[in-house]
XYZ file of C-alpha atoms in Angstrom:
82
model
C 2.442 -14.443 6.677
C -0.421 -13.203 4.500
C -2.952 -14.614 6.963
C -1.333 -12.671 9.785
C -1.380 -9.490 7.718
C -5.045 -9.900 6.776
C -5.933 -10.737 10.375
C -4.099 -7.676 11.673
C -5.796 -5.457 9.125
C -9.175 -6.920 10.067
C -8.531 -6.291 13.753
C -7.488 -2.692 13.131
C -10.603 -2.211 11.005
C -12.917 -3.687 13.644
C -11.438 -1.473 16.350
C -11.242 1.717 14.292
C -14.536 1.601 12.388
C -16.719 2.117 15.496
C -14.439 4.955 16.619
C -14.763 6.719 13.275
C -18.500 6.075 13.167
C -19.195 7.474 16.650
C -17.027 10.519 16.008
C -18.746 11.280 12.710
C -22.175 10.538 14.210
C -21.604 13.118 16.954
C -20.670 15.692 14.323
C -23.755 14.767 12.307
C -26.024 15.174 15.341
C -24.629 18.661 16.011
C -25.342 19.743 12.444
C -28.642 17.882 11.944
C -30.781 20.793 13.164
C -29.770 22.867 10.140
C -30.545 20.156 7.562
C -33.674 19.267 5.620
C -35.021 15.694 5.742
C -33.451 14.894 2.380
C -30.082 16.235 3.523
C -30.334 14.192 6.734
C -30.946 10.984 4.777
C -28.084 11.728 2.412
C -25.813 12.505 5.360
C -26.663 9.214 7.049
C -25.927 7.280 3.858
C -22.619 9.119 3.554
C -21.851 8.375 7.202
C -22.417 4.648 6.737
C -20.415 4.543 3.494
C -17.538 6.465 5.068
C -17.441 4.057 7.993
C -17.334 1.066 5.667
C -14.882 2.461 3.108
C -12.409 4.337 5.320
C -9.697 1.625 5.024
C -9.503 2.426 1.310
C -10.011 6.180 1.435
C -7.599 7.065 4.248
C -4.475 5.456 2.702
C -5.275 6.928 -0.719
C -5.715 10.395 0.794
C -2.459 9.979 2.733
C -0.545 9.025 -0.411
C -2.023 12.018 -2.205
C -0.855 14.316 0.593
C 2.634 12.799 0.433
C 2.865 13.379 -3.309
C 1.774 17.013 -2.893
C 4.375 17.531 -0.167
C 7.097 16.081 -2.401
C 6.110 18.409 -5.240
C 6.449 21.444 -2.967
C 9.921 20.507 -1.709
C 12.715 22.396 -3.421
C 14.948 20.165 -5.479
C 18.463 19.753 -4.185
C 21.234 20.294 -6.661
C 24.101 17.933 -6.098
C 27.586 19.416 -6.483
C 29.618 18.020 -9.332
C 32.275 15.499 -8.424
C 35.850 16.650 -9.066
């Protein structure tokens, strides 16, 4: 069971990582004209790191958003049983 789970996760990663990378690379190319050489290098490093680490960052960010949404929900008051 664990092997299947790891294999599925690996497959999703291998399919999604190039999609994220190409999307972010297109954005980077649009903005590259406004950046200095140092900023371009830093942006490329960030781009590579984001492509490698997205399987960790995306779920953590999602859980953070869920916790914020739960905090904003009004608490329901249950009526007393008679």
